[in-house]
XYZ file of C-alpha atoms in Angstrom:
144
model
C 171.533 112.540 -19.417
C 169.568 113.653 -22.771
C 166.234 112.663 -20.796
C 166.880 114.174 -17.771
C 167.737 117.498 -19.700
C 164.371 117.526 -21.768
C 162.823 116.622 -18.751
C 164.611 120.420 -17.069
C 163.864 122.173 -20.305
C 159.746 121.050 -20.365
C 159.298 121.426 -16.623
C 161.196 124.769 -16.405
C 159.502 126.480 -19.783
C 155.771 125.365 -18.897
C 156.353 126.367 -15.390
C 158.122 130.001 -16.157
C 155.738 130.529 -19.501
C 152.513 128.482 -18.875
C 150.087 128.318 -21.545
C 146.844 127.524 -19.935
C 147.519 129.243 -16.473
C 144.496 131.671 -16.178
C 141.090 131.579 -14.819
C 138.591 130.271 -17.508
C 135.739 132.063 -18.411
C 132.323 130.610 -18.154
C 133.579 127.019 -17.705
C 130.990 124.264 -17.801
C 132.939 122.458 -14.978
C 135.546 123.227 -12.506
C 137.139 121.337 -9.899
C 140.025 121.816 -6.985
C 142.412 119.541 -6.712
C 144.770 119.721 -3.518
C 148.258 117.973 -2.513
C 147.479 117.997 1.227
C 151.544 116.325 1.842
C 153.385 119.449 0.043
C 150.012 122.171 -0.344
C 150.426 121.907 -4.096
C 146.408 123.176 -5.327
C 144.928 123.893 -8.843
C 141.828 125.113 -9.346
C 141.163 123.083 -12.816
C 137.892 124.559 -15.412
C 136.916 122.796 -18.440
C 134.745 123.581 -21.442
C 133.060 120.668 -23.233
C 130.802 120.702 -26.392
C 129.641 117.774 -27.879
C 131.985 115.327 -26.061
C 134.601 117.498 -26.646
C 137.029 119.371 -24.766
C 137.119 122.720 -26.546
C 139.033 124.553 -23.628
C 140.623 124.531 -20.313
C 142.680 126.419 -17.797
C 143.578 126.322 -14.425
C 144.573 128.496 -11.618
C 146.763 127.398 -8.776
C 150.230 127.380 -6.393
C 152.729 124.468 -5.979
C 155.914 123.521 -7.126
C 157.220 123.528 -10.790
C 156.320 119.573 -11.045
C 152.582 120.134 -10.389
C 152.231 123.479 -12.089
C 153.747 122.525 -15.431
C 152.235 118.797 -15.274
C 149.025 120.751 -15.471
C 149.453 122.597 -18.182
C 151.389 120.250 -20.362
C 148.170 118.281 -19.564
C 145.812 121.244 -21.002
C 147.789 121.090 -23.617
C 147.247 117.315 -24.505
C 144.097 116.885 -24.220
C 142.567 120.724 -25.303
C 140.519 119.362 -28.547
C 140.382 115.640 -27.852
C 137.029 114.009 -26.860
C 136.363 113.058 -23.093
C 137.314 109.432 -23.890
C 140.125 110.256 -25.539
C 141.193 112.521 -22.300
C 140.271 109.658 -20.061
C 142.732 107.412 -22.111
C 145.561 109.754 -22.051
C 144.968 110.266 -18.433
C 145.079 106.576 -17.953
C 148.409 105.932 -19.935
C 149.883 109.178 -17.825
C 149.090 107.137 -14.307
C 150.694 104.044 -16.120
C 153.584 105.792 -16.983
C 154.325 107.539 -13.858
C 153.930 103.870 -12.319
C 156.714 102.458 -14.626
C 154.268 100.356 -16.606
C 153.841 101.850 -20.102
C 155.361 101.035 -23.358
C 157.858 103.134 -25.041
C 154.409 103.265 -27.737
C 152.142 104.571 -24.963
C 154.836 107.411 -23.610
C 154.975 108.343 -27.407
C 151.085 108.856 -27.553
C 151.434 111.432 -24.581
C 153.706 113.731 -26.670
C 155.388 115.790 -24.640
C 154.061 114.684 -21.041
C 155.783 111.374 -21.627
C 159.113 113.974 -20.611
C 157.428 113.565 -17.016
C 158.821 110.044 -17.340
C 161.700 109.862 -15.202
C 159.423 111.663 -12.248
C 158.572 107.980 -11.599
C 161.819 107.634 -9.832
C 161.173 110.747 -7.732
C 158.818 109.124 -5.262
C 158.713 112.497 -3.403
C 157.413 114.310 -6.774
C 154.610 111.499 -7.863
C 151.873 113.375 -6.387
C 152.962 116.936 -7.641
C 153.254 115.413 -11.016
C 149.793 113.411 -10.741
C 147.653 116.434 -9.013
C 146.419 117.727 -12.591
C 146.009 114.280 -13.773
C 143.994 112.859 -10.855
C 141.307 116.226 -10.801
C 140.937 115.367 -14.712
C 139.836 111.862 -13.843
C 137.642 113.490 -11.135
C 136.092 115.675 -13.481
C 135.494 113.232 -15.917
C 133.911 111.307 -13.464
C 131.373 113.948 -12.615
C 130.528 114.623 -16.832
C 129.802 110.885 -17.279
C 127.218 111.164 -14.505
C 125.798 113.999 -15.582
């Protein structure tokens, strides 16, 4: 019951009082990223200096899931290098697919409260939609 409660208390605060919900200035790359099953969209920018994620925002509409899994993403990995991003994102995806340690849903802080979404097969994608146009976008930087 604890869980399920921090789980009402992240989702609700970082979808009512979002800290990286805004358009981004002058990002150095921005991607959409689209639920076509529910219509859940973000519009997701990133600034990167040196390997490093120095700032990010996104835009968007959808449900509370996919809204606050975005920013409590931002949040994460805001300051970390693109491989550390790409690890987080990884260990996210694991988690949501019941296969990470109690040590790897530490590491993700406070989007390891996303947890129990696992066993809400109709909120996987919301919760993933951030995650999955990260991946995307640091697809595109490591070609670039």
């Amino acid at each position: 019951m604890e869980n399920k409660t921090f789980y009402n208390e992240v989702v609700t605060d970082h979808n009512m009082h979002p800290l990286h919900k805004y358009e981004l200035e002058d990002p150095d790359i921005i991607l959409d990223g689209v639920n076509p099953s529910c219509g859940d969209e973000i519009s997701l920018g990133l600034k990167v200096h040196d390997g490093v994620i120095t700032d990010g925002a996104f835009i968007g509409d959808g449900c509370a899931v996919s809204q606050a899994s975005a920013d409590i993403m931002l949040e994460l990995v805001i300051g970390k290098t693109i491989d550390e991003a790409k690890h987080l994102s990884k260990l996210f995806l694991k988690m949501i697919k019941s296969e990470a340690s109690p040590e790897e849903i530490e590491e993700l802080e406070e989007a390891g409260a996303l947890e129990d979404i696992s066993h809400m097969p109709a909120r996987v994608k919301c919760a993933v939609l951030g995650w999955h146009t990260l991946e995307e976008m640091i697809k595109r930087l490591d070609q670039m």
